Tab-separated table of C-alpha atoms in Angstrom:
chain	number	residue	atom	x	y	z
H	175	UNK	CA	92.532	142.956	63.911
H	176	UNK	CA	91.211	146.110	62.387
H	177	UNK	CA	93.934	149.006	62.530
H	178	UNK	CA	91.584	152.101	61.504
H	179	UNK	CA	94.846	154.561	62.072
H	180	UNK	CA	96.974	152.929	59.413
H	181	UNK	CA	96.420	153.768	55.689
H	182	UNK	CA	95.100	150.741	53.612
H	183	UNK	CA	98.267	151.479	51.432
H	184	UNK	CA	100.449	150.923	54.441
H	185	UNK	CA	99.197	147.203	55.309
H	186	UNK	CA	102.454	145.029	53.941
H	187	UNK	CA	101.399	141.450	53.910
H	188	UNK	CA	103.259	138.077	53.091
H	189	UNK	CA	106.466	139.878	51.447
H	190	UNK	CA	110.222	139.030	52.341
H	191	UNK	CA	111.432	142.054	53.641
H	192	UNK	CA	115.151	143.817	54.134
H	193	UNK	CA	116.762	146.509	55.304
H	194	UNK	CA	116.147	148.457	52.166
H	195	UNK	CA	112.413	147.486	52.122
H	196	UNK	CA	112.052	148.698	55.624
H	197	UNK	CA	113.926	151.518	55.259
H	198	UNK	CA	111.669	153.311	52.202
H	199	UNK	CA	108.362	152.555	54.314
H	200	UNK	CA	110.029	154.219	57.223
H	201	UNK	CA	110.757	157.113	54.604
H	202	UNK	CA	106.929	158.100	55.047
H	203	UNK	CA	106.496	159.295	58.381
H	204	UNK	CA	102.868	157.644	58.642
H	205	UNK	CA	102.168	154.226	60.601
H	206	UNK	CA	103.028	151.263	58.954
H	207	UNK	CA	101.452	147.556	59.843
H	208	UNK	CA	103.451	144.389	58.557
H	209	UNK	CA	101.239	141.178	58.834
H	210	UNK	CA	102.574	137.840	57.980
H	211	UNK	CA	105.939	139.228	56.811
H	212	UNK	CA	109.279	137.562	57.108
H	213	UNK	CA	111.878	139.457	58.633
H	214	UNK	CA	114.646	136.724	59.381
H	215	UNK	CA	117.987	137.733	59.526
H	216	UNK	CA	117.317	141.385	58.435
H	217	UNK	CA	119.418	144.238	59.743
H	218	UNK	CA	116.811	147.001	61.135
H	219	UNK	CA	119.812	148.480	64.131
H	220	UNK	CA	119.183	152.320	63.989
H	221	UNK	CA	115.739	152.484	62.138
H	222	UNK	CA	113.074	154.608	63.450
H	223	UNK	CA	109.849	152.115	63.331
H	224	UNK	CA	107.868	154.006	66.153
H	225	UNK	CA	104.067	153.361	66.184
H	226	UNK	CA	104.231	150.455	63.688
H	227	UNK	CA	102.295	146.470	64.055
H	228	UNK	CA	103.759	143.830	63.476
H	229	UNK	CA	101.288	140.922	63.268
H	230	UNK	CA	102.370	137.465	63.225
H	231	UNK	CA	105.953	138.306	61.352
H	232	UNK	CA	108.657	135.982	61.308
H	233	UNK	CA	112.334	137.654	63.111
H	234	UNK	CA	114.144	135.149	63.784
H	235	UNK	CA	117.768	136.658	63.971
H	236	UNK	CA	116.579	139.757	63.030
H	237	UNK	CA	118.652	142.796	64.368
H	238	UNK	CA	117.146	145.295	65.855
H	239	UNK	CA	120.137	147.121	68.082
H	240	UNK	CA	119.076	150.713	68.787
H	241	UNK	CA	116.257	150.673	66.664
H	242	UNK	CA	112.871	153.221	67.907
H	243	UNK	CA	109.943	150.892	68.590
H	244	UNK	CA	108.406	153.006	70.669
H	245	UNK	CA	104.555	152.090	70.933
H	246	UNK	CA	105.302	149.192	68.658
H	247	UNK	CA	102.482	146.605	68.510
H	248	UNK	CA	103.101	142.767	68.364
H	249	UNK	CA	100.892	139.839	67.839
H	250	UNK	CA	101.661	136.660	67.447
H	251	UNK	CA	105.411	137.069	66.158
H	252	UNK	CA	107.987	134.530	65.876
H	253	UNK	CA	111.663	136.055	66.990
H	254	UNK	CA	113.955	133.301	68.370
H	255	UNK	CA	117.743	135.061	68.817
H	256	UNK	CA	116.135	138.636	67.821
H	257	UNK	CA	118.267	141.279	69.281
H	258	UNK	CA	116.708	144.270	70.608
H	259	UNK	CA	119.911	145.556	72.703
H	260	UNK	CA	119.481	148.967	73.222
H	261	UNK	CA	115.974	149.442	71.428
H	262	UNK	CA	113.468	152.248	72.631
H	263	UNK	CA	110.607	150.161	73.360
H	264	UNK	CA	108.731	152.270	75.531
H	265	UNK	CA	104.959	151.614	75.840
H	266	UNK	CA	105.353	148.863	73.262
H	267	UNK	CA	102.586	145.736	73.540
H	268	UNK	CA	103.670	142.292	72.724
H	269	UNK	CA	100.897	139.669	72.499
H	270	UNK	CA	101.180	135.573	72.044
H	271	UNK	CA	105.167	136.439	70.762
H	272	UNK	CA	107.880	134.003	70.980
H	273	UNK	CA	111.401	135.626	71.316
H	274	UNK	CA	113.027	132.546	72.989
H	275	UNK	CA	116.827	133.948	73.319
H	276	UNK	CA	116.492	137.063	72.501
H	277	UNK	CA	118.252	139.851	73.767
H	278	UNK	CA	116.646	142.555	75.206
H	279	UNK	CA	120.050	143.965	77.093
H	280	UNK	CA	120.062	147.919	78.007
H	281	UNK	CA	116.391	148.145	76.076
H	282	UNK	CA	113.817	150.791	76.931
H	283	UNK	CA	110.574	148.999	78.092
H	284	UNK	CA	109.200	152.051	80.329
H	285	UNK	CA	105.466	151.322	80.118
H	286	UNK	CA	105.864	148.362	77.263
H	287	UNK	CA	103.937	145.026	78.544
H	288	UNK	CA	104.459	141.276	77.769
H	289	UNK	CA	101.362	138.883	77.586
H	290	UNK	CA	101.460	135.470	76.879
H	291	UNK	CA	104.773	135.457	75.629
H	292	UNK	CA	107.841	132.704	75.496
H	293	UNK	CA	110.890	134.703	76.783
H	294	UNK	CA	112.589	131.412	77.916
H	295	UNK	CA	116.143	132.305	77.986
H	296	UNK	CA	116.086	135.805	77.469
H	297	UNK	CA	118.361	138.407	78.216
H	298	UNK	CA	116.766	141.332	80.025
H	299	UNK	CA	119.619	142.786	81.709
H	300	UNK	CA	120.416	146.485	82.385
H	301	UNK	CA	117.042	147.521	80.966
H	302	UNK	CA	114.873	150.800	81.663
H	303	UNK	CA	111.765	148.989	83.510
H	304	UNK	CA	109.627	151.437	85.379
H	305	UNK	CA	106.041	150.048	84.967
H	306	UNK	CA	106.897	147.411	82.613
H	307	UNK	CA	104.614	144.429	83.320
H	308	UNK	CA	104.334	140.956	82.364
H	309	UNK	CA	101.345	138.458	82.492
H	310	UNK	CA	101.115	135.226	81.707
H	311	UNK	CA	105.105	134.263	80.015
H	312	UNK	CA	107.166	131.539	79.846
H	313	UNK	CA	110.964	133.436	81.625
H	314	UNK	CA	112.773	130.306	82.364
H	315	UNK	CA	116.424	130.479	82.102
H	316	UNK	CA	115.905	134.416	81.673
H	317	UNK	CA	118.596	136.821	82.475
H	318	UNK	CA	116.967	139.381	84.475
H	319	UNK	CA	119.356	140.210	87.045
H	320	UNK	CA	118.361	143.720	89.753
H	321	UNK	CA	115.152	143.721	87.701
H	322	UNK	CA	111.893	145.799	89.674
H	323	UNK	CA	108.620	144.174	90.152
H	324	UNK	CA	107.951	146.135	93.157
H	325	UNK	CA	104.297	146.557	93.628
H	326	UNK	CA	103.845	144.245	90.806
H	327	UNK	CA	100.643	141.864	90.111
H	328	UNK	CA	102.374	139.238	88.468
H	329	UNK	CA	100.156	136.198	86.992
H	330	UNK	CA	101.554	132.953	85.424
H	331	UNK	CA	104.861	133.490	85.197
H	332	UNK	CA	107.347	130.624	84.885
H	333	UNK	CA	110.589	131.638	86.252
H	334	UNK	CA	112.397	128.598	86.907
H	335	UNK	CA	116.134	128.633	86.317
H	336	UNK	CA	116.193	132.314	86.009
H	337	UNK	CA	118.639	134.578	86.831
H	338	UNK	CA	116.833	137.135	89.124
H	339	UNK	CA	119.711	138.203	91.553
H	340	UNK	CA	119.614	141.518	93.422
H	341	UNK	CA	115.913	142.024	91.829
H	342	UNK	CA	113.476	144.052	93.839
H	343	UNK	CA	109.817	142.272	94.109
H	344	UNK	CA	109.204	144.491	97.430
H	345	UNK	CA	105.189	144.214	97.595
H	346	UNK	CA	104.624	142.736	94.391
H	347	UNK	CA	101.841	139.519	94.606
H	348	UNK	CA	102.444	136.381	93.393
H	349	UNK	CA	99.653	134.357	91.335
H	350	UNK	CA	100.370	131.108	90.038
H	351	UNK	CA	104.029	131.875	89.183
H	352	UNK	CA	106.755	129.065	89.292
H	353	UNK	CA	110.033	130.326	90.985
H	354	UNK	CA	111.716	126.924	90.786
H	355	UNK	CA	115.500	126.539	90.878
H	356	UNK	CA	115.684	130.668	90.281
H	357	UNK	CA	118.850	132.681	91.039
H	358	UNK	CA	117.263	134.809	93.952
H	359	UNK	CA	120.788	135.781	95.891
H	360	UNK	CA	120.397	138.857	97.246
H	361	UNK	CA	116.476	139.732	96.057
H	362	UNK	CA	114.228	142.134	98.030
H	363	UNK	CA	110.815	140.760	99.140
H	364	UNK	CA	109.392	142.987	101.909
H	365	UNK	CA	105.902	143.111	102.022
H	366	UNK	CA	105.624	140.991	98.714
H	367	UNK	CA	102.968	138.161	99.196
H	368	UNK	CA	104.097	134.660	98.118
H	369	UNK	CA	101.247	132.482	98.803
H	370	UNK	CA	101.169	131.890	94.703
H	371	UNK	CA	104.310	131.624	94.375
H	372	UNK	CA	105.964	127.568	93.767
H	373	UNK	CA	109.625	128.095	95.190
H	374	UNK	CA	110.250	124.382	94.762
């Protein structure tokens, strides 16, 4: 994928990157795109990474409590147990990402949207979600309790085993989604249309 706003000189590719290493790109305020770069186990809590791709990176473990990642791109990255408590993630895009277990817990995601993305035992809780959407992911297990879908369109989503009490899905339409064994005590659906919906 062509990035014609990022400076040749700030494409990092297949390096081993820490804290350190992250911290003197993010000296230089201009946009920064890390492809094929391995991130596990680094400590980014705090940094400010807004506007930056990340394509195909490994993060497994990686910490990224607090950190700005606001209109952050993702493709194809690998993040089992990230943590992105707290993170500004507003009108971030994350594409073909796996961030099985991660945590996600008082994040931003005002405007951010998930496609085709493993979130299978995530923790979503407490986050900022006006206009988030999601299309096409793998929630089971999820934590994702009082979340909004009102007025939502949501498409392939496997919720099965999640944890979706006191969430609001007031008109939102169901298409192929899998609500299976979900914790739905106390969830609003007025007006929401369930025809696609597989509630087991």
């Amino acid at each position: 994928m062509s990035h014609p706003d990022i400076d040749p000189d700030r494409i990092i590719e297949d390096q081993t990157l820490d804290r350190a290493a992250v911290e003197s790109l993010a000296a230089d305020a201009r946009l920064v795109l890390l492809r094929r770069c391995d991130l596990e186990d680094a400590d980014l809590a705090g940094l400010v990474l807004n506007g930056w791709v990340f394509e195909t990176c490994i993060l497994k473990q990686a910490r990224l409590v607090g950190t700005k990642l606001a209109e952050t791109r993702w493709e194809g990255c690998r993040g089992a147990m990230a943590d992105f408590a707290g993170a500004d993630l507003g009108e971030a895009v994350f594409r073909s990402c796996d961030f099985n277990n991660g945590s996600f817990r008082g994040a931003i995601l005002t405007g951010a949207s998930f496609g085709a993305c493993k979130l299978t035992g995530a923790n979503l809780a407490e986050t900022r979600t006006l206009n988030v959407t999601f299309q096409e992911c793998r929630l089971g297990s999820a934590r994702m309790p009082g979340f909004s879908f009102r007025k939502a369109v949501l498409r392939q989503l496997d919720f099965e085993l999640a944890d979706l009490k006191r969430s609001d899905f007031r008109e939102a339409v169901f298409h192929d989604c899998i609500l299976r064994d979900a914790n739905l005590a106390d969830c609003r659906f007025e007006g929401a249309d369930l025809r696609g919906a597989d509630l087991g």
